[in-house]
Amino acid sequence: MATKELKNFAVLPNESKGRLHKETQSNYRNEFQRDRDRIIHCSAFRRLEYKTQVFVNHEGDMFRTRLTHSIEVSQIGRTIARALNVNEDLTEAICLAHDLGHTPFGHAGQDALNKCMRDFGGFEHNLQSLRIVDILEQRYLDFPGLNLTFETREGILKHCSKKNALKLGELGERFLNNNQPSLEAQIANVADEIAYNNHDIDDGLRAGLLSFEILNESDFFLEQYEMVCEKCKELNQRQIRHEVVRNMINYIVSDLIETSKIIIDECKPNNVNSVRNSEKLLIKMSLLVEKKHKDLKFLLRKKLYQHEQVNLMTKKAKETVTYLFKTYMKKPELLTNELQRKIKLYDKKQHEQKKARMIADYIAGMTDRFALSECDRIT
Ligand code: MG
């Protein structure tokens, strides 16, 4: 989309607050296209293919992984951004990067790693995504990380404690002042929620952990389900599943776009700074649809995320991550040569703290299957 078509409250590439390390401009791509391309080419992005969303990757080839999830989030995000005439490239970059910091085994892995890191500053996947793009990726001669623009980094940092925000300079300010991020970042955030609610229904049904009967406890699902069955009586179960999920996404996204248009019209932000200074989020669903969406999320939490089969996986995941962390801490000689060399460079005072962070970075970067095979190797 040409820049001239964007609304004045969109983030414009030539008005970016810039990168941590200064660079020359590209002849062919704007700054946010470059950010997106750097994310696609980085190794943390490729590893998302073998990281769990809800179902462990090796449970089947048909389920979502963090990679396919990120692509679905970006599809939904781009649709919303384009409909609202804000920056589609920036939205896409944020969506593709939003889960880079996830540990193996989804939230179970992150909870376990956070617990292991309790005495060393904790672990938070959102902050880890930022760490990856700012420091951990090593691809360029002139700087560490991917050197992304302020606006993409702003979107990646979805939430942050005040304590951590204080260490982040301008990027952390909004968490201290209770300000909002750009509309593009707000869109990426909601697109994430819409994507996982709906694909978890699809995957949950496919895995046999959910059924139409269970999901019909949600008024929203029931309403869409009945509409689909009414429209076509000859559909098989799989077609019904896809049709209902598709209709639900469409329903929520349409409501989100129309409601956000009204809110933006009322608030009349005249540039991205008035979006940031606004007291409330401007990208929102209507109250009615928000409630439907939340009810469904609640049902999924009860019936899917706490399903005994998922709980079993969660338990194993926590044990694996905890075992890896504790073993590496005790026996750093089991780490890669490169990590061992780096650890030896720290002086005594910083040693344990730095070692723990380095091990956390290493474990967080693992895919599910690598974490399992590492566990076997070091046992
Ligand atoms: Mg996500």
PDB file of C-alpha atoms in Angstrom, residues 178-360:
ATOM      1  CA  ASN A 178       0.077   4.006  31.147  1.00  0.00           C
ATOM      2  CA  ASN A 179       0.127   5.065  27.491  1.00  0.00           C
ATOM      3  CA  GLN A 180      -0.900   3.001  24.477  1.00  0.00           C
ATOM      4  CA  PRO A 181       1.216   1.634  21.641  1.00  0.00           C
ATOM      5  CA  SER A 182       0.572   2.454  17.958  1.00  0.00           C
ATOM      6  CA  LEU A 183      -2.611   1.208  16.282  1.00  0.00           C
ATOM      7  CA  GLU A 184      -0.487  -1.301  14.355  1.00  0.00           C
ATOM      8  CA  ALA A 185       0.727  -2.791  17.655  1.00  0.00           C
ATOM      9  CA  GLN A 186      -2.814  -2.828  19.055  1.00  0.00           C
ATOM     10  CA  ILE A 187      -3.982  -4.668  15.931  1.00  0.00           C
ATOM     11  CA  ALA A 188      -1.244  -7.303  16.227  1.00  0.00           C
ATOM     12  CA  ASN A 189      -2.223  -7.901  19.829  1.00  0.00           C
ATOM     13  CA  VAL A 190      -5.920  -8.519  19.080  1.00  0.00           C
ATOM     14  CA  ALA A 191      -5.089 -10.533  15.931  1.00  0.00           C
ATOM     15  CA  ASP A 192      -3.094 -12.898  18.163  1.00  0.00           C
ATOM     16  CA  GLU A 193      -6.097 -13.477  20.446  1.00  0.00           C
ATOM     17  CA  ILE A 194      -8.483 -14.008  17.549  1.00  0.00           C
ATOM     18  CA  ALA A 195      -6.104 -16.416  15.843  1.00  0.00           C
ATOM     19  CA  TYR A 196      -5.408 -18.676  18.799  1.00  0.00           C
ATOM     20  CA  ASN A 197      -8.984 -18.840  20.077  1.00  0.00           C
ATOM     21  CA  ASN A 198     -10.158 -20.051  16.709  1.00  0.00           C
ATOM     22  CA  HIS A 199      -7.333 -22.348  15.720  1.00  0.00           C
ATOM     23  CA  ASP A 200      -7.346 -23.987  19.144  1.00  0.00           C
ATOM     24  CA  ILE A 201     -10.987 -24.880  18.510  1.00  0.00           C
ATOM     25  CA  ASP A 202      -9.995 -26.346  15.150  1.00  0.00           C
ATOM     26  CA  ASP A 203      -7.013 -28.276  16.560  1.00  0.00           C
ATOM     27  CA  GLY A 204      -8.941 -29.323  19.682  1.00  0.00           C
ATOM     28  CA  LEU A 205     -11.725 -30.798  17.559  1.00  0.00           C
ATOM     29  CA  ARG A 206      -9.213 -32.484  15.269  1.00  0.00           C
ATOM     30  CA  ALA A 207      -7.424 -34.032  18.243  1.00  0.00           C
ATOM     31  CA  GLY A 208     -10.722 -35.263  19.674  1.00  0.00           C
ATOM     32  CA  LEU A 209     -10.214 -33.322  22.923  1.00  0.00           C
ATOM     33  CA  LEU A 210     -13.163 -31.075  22.082  1.00  0.00           C
ATOM     34  CA  SER A 211     -16.514 -31.937  20.524  1.00  0.00           C
ATOM     35  CA  PHE A 212     -19.336 -29.905  18.986  1.00  0.00           C
ATOM     36  CA  GLU A 213     -21.331 -30.828  22.075  1.00  0.00           C
ATOM     37  CA  ILE A 214     -18.780 -29.244  24.406  1.00  0.00           C
ATOM     38  CA  LEU A 215     -18.304 -26.172  22.211  1.00  0.00           C
ATOM     39  CA  ASN A 216     -22.039 -25.641  21.917  1.00  0.00           C
ATOM     40  CA  GLU A 217     -21.956 -24.659  25.600  1.00  0.00           C
ATOM     41  CA  SER A 218     -20.710 -21.370  24.190  1.00  0.00           C
ATOM     42  CA  ASP A 219     -23.622 -19.299  22.821  1.00  0.00           C
ATOM     43  CA  PHE A 220     -21.329 -17.834  20.200  1.00  0.00           C
ATOM     44  CA  PHE A 221     -20.183 -21.183  18.866  1.00  0.00           C
ATOM     45  CA  LEU A 222     -23.725 -22.576  18.975  1.00  0.00           C
ATOM     46  CA  GLU A 223     -25.071 -19.613  17.028  1.00  0.00           C
ATOM     47  CA  GLN A 224     -22.451 -20.039  14.268  1.00  0.00           C
ATOM     48  CA  TYR A 225     -22.773 -23.833  14.299  1.00  0.00           C
ATOM     49  CA  GLU A 226     -26.542 -23.718  13.832  1.00  0.00           C
ATOM     50  CA  MET A 227     -26.199 -21.173  11.058  1.00  0.00           C
ATOM     51  CA  VAL A 228     -23.782 -23.426   9.165  1.00  0.00           C
ATOM     52  CA  CYS A 229     -25.917 -26.567   9.641  1.00  0.00           C
ATOM     53  CA  GLU A 230     -29.005 -24.643   8.574  1.00  0.00           C
ATOM     54  CA  LYS A 231     -27.324 -23.372   5.387  1.00  0.00           C
ATOM     55  CA  CYS A 232     -26.162 -26.759   4.244  1.00  0.00           C
ATOM     56  CA  LYS A 233     -27.478 -30.070   5.499  1.00  0.00           C
ATOM     57  CA  GLU A 234     -25.048 -32.259   3.563  1.00  0.00           C
ATOM     58  CA  LEU A 235     -21.784 -31.191   5.211  1.00  0.00           C
ATOM     59  CA  ASN A 236     -19.541 -33.718   6.917  1.00  0.00           C
ATOM     60  CA  GLN A 237     -17.986 -33.051  10.354  1.00  0.00           C
ATOM     61  CA  ARG A 238     -14.748 -31.723   8.934  1.00  0.00           C
ATOM     62  CA  GLN A 239     -16.500 -29.278   6.623  1.00  0.00           C
ATOM     63  CA  ILE A 240     -18.693 -28.070   9.485  1.00  0.00           C
ATOM     64  CA  ARG A 241     -15.608 -27.520  11.659  1.00  0.00           C
ATOM     65  CA  HIS A 242     -13.837 -25.447   9.015  1.00  0.00           C
ATOM     66  CA  GLU A 243     -16.926 -23.499   8.065  1.00  0.00           C
ATOM     67  CA  VAL A 244     -17.806 -22.606  11.662  1.00  0.00           C
ATOM     68  CA  VAL A 245     -14.233 -21.503  12.488  1.00  0.00           C
ATOM     69  CA  ARG A 246     -14.020 -19.471   9.284  1.00  0.00           C
ATOM     70  CA  ASN A 247     -17.347 -17.782  10.014  1.00  0.00           C
ATOM     71  CA  MET A 248     -16.340 -16.997  13.584  1.00  0.00           C
ATOM     72  CA  ILE A 249     -13.086 -15.340  12.517  1.00  0.00           C
ATOM     73  CA  ASN A 250     -14.920 -13.355   9.878  1.00  0.00           C
ATOM     74  CA  TYR A 251     -17.613 -12.290  12.362  1.00  0.00           C
ATOM     75  CA  ILE A 252     -15.136 -11.122  15.001  1.00  0.00           C
ATOM     76  CA  VAL A 253     -12.771  -9.393  12.574  1.00  0.00           C
ATOM     77  CA  SER A 254     -15.644  -7.536  10.875  1.00  0.00           C
ATOM     78  CA  ASP A 255     -16.973  -6.390  14.241  1.00  0.00           C
ATOM     79  CA  LEU A 256     -13.483  -5.317  15.332  1.00  0.00           C
ATOM     80  CA  ILE A 257     -12.930  -3.259  12.180  1.00  0.00           C
ATOM     81  CA  GLU A 258     -16.305  -1.496  12.322  1.00  0.00           C
ATOM     82  CA  THR A 259     -16.115  -0.824  16.086  1.00  0.00           C
ATOM     83  CA  SER A 260     -12.552   0.486  15.829  1.00  0.00           C
ATOM     84  CA  LYS A 261     -13.574   2.815  12.991  1.00  0.00           C
ATOM     85  CA  ILE A 262     -16.245   4.331  15.270  1.00  0.00           C
ATOM     86  CA  ILE A 263     -13.848   4.707  18.218  1.00  0.00           C
ATOM     87  CA  ILE A 264     -11.172   6.280  16.001  1.00  0.00           C
ATOM     88  CA  ASP A 265     -13.786   8.649  14.562  1.00  0.00           C
ATOM     89  CA  GLU A 266     -14.781   9.709  18.070  1.00  0.00           C
ATOM     90  CA  CYS A 267     -11.243  10.198  19.358  1.00  0.00           C
ATOM     91  CA  LYS A 268      -9.928  11.778  16.154  1.00  0.00           C
ATOM     92  CA  PRO A 269      -6.237  11.097  16.754  1.00  0.00           C
ATOM     93  CA  ASN A 270      -4.341  13.331  14.332  1.00  0.00           C
ATOM     94  CA  ASN A 271      -1.056  11.470  14.485  1.00  0.00           C
ATOM     95  CA  VAL A 272       0.560   8.443  16.053  1.00  0.00           C
ATOM     96  CA  ASN A 273       1.486  10.430  19.161  1.00  0.00           C
ATOM     97  CA  SER A 274      -2.147  11.183  19.920  1.00  0.00           C
ATOM     98  CA  VAL A 275      -2.808   7.434  19.527  1.00  0.00           C
ATOM     99  CA  ARG A 276      -0.042   6.777  22.061  1.00  0.00           C
ATOM    100  CA  ASN A 277      -1.279   9.446  24.479  1.00  0.00           C
ATOM    101  CA  SER A 278      -4.883   8.362  24.284  1.00  0.00           C
ATOM    102  CA  GLU A 279      -6.342   7.065  27.552  1.00  0.00           C
ATOM    103  CA  LYS A 280      -7.848   3.960  26.013  1.00  0.00           C
ATOM    104  CA  LEU A 281      -7.141   1.415  23.342  1.00  0.00           C
ATOM    105  CA  LEU A 282      -8.642   2.387  19.992  1.00  0.00           C
ATOM    106  CA  ILE A 283      -8.681  -1.096  18.476  1.00  0.00           C
ATOM    107  CA  LYS A 284     -11.561  -2.891  20.112  1.00  0.00           C
ATOM    108  CA  MET A 285     -14.457  -5.250  19.522  1.00  0.00           C
ATOM    109  CA  SER A 286     -17.971  -4.163  20.447  1.00  0.00           C
ATOM    110  CA  LEU A 287     -18.905  -5.027  24.045  1.00  0.00           C
ATOM    111  CA  LEU A 288     -21.259  -7.769  22.893  1.00  0.00           C
ATOM    112  CA  VAL A 289     -18.696  -9.501  20.667  1.00  0.00           C
ATOM    113  CA  GLU A 290     -15.947  -9.029  23.226  1.00  0.00           C
ATOM    114  CA  LYS A 291     -18.110 -10.894  25.723  1.00  0.00           C
ATOM    115  CA  LYS A 292     -18.797 -13.717  23.248  1.00  0.00           C
ATOM    116  CA  HIS A 293     -15.079 -13.973  22.519  1.00  0.00           C
ATOM    117  CA  LYS A 294     -14.159 -14.011  26.225  1.00  0.00           C
ATOM    118  CA  ASP A 295     -16.775 -16.649  27.058  1.00  0.00           C
ATOM    119  CA  LEU A 296     -15.327 -18.872  24.377  1.00  0.00           C
ATOM    120  CA  LYS A 297     -11.821 -18.300  25.703  1.00  0.00           C
ATOM    121  CA  PHE A 298     -13.026 -19.282  29.168  1.00  0.00           C
ATOM    122  CA  LEU A 299     -14.608 -22.464  27.818  1.00  0.00           C
ATOM    123  CA  LEU A 300     -11.376 -23.359  26.023  1.00  0.00           C
ATOM    124  CA  ARG A 301      -9.390 -22.825  29.189  1.00  0.00           C
ATOM    125  CA  LYS A 302     -11.665 -25.184  31.086  1.00  0.00           C
ATOM    126  CA  LYS A 303     -12.129 -27.875  28.457  1.00  0.00           C
ATOM    127  CA  LEU A 304      -8.975 -27.797  26.346  1.00  0.00           C
ATOM    128  CA  TYR A 305      -6.031 -26.198  28.145  1.00  0.00           C
ATOM    129  CA  GLN A 306      -6.878 -28.136  31.299  1.00  0.00           C
ATOM    130  CA  HIS A 307      -7.749 -31.362  29.524  1.00  0.00           C
ATOM    131  CA  GLU A 308      -5.980 -34.282  31.196  1.00  0.00           C
ATOM    132  CA  GLN A 309      -4.084 -35.117  28.015  1.00  0.00           C
ATOM    133  CA  VAL A 310      -2.826 -31.528  27.744  1.00  0.00           C
ATOM    134  CA  ASN A 311      -2.034 -31.527  31.483  1.00  0.00           C
ATOM    135  CA  LEU A 312       0.095 -34.613  31.019  1.00  0.00           C
ATOM    136  CA  MET A 313       2.069 -32.865  28.293  1.00  0.00           C
ATOM    137  CA  THR A 314       2.359 -29.770  30.508  1.00  0.00           C
ATOM    138  CA  LYS A 315       3.785 -31.828  33.360  1.00  0.00           C
ATOM    139  CA  LYS A 316       6.358 -33.516  31.137  1.00  0.00           C
ATOM    140  CA  ALA A 317       7.305 -30.174  29.574  1.00  0.00           C
ATOM    141  CA  LYS A 318       7.903 -28.556  32.956  1.00  0.00           C
ATOM    142  CA  GLU A 319      10.010 -31.486  34.099  1.00  0.00           C
ATOM    143  CA  THR A 320      12.101 -31.369  30.914  1.00  0.00           C
ATOM    144  CA  VAL A 321      12.820 -27.638  31.102  1.00  0.00           C
ATOM    145  CA  THR A 322      13.549 -27.728  34.835  1.00  0.00           C
ATOM    146  CA  TYR A 323      15.856 -30.717  34.448  1.00  0.00           C
ATOM    147  CA  LEU A 324      17.777 -29.036  31.622  1.00  0.00           C
ATOM    148  CA  PHE A 325      18.213 -25.816  33.590  1.00  0.00           C
ATOM    149  CA  LYS A 326      19.321 -27.443  36.823  1.00  0.00           C
ATOM    150  CA  THR A 327      21.705 -29.823  35.086  1.00  0.00           C
ATOM    151  CA  TYR A 328      23.383 -27.108  33.002  1.00  0.00           C
ATOM    152  CA  MET A 329      23.742 -24.904  36.091  1.00  0.00           C
ATOM    153  CA  LYS A 330      25.460 -27.714  37.971  1.00  0.00           C
ATOM    154  CA  LYS A 331      27.475 -29.017  35.023  1.00  0.00           C
ATOM    155  CA  PRO A 332      28.171 -26.236  32.521  1.00  0.00           C
ATOM    156  CA  GLU A 333      30.606 -28.616  30.786  1.00  0.00           C
ATOM    157  CA  LEU A 334      27.497 -30.156  29.179  1.00  0.00           C
ATOM    158  CA  LEU A 335      26.822 -26.907  27.297  1.00  0.00           C
ATOM    159  CA  THR A 336      28.221 -26.116  23.846  1.00  0.00           C
ATOM    160  CA  ASN A 337      31.892 -25.123  23.658  1.00  0.00           C
ATOM    161  CA  GLU A 338      30.940 -21.591  22.699  1.00  0.00           C
ATOM    162  CA  LEU A 339      28.720 -21.136  25.744  1.00  0.00           C
ATOM    163  CA  GLN A 340      31.325 -22.638  28.063  1.00  0.00           C
ATOM    164  CA  ARG A 341      33.902 -20.190  26.733  1.00  0.00           C
ATOM    165  CA  LYS A 342      31.567 -17.230  27.291  1.00  0.00           C
ATOM    166  CA  ILE A 343      30.669 -18.316  30.810  1.00  0.00           C
ATOM    167  CA  LYS A 344      34.340 -18.500  31.782  1.00  0.00           C
ATOM    168  CA  LEU A 345      34.766 -14.835  30.831  1.00  0.00           C
ATOM    169  CA  TYR A 346      32.470 -13.581  33.617  1.00  0.00           C
ATOM    170  CA  ASP A 347      34.053 -12.468  36.838  1.00  0.00           C
ATOM    171  CA  LYS A 348      33.098 -14.168  40.084  1.00  0.00           C
ATOM    172  CA  LYS A 349      30.610 -11.540  41.223  1.00  0.00           C
ATOM    173  CA  GLN A 350      28.495 -11.676  38.077  1.00  0.00           C
ATOM    174  CA  HIS A 351      29.121 -15.287  37.363  1.00  0.00           C
ATOM    175  CA  GLU A 352      26.009 -17.112  38.610  1.00  0.00           C
ATOM    176  CA  GLN A 353      23.636 -14.417  37.378  1.00  0.00           C
ATOM    177  CA  LYS A 354      25.137 -14.289  33.880  1.00  0.00           C
ATOM    178  CA  LYS A 355      25.460 -18.035  33.646  1.00  0.00           C
ATOM    179  CA  ALA A 356      21.781 -18.477  34.540  1.00  0.00           C
ATOM    180  CA  ARG A 357      20.686 -15.930  31.915  1.00  0.00           C
ATOM    181  CA  MET A 358      22.834 -17.558  29.260  1.00  0.00           C
ATOM    182  CA  ILE A 359      21.397 -20.980  30.056  1.00  0.00           C
ATOM    183  CA  ALA A 360      17.856 -19.542  30.010  1.00  0.00           C
TER     184      ALA A 360
END
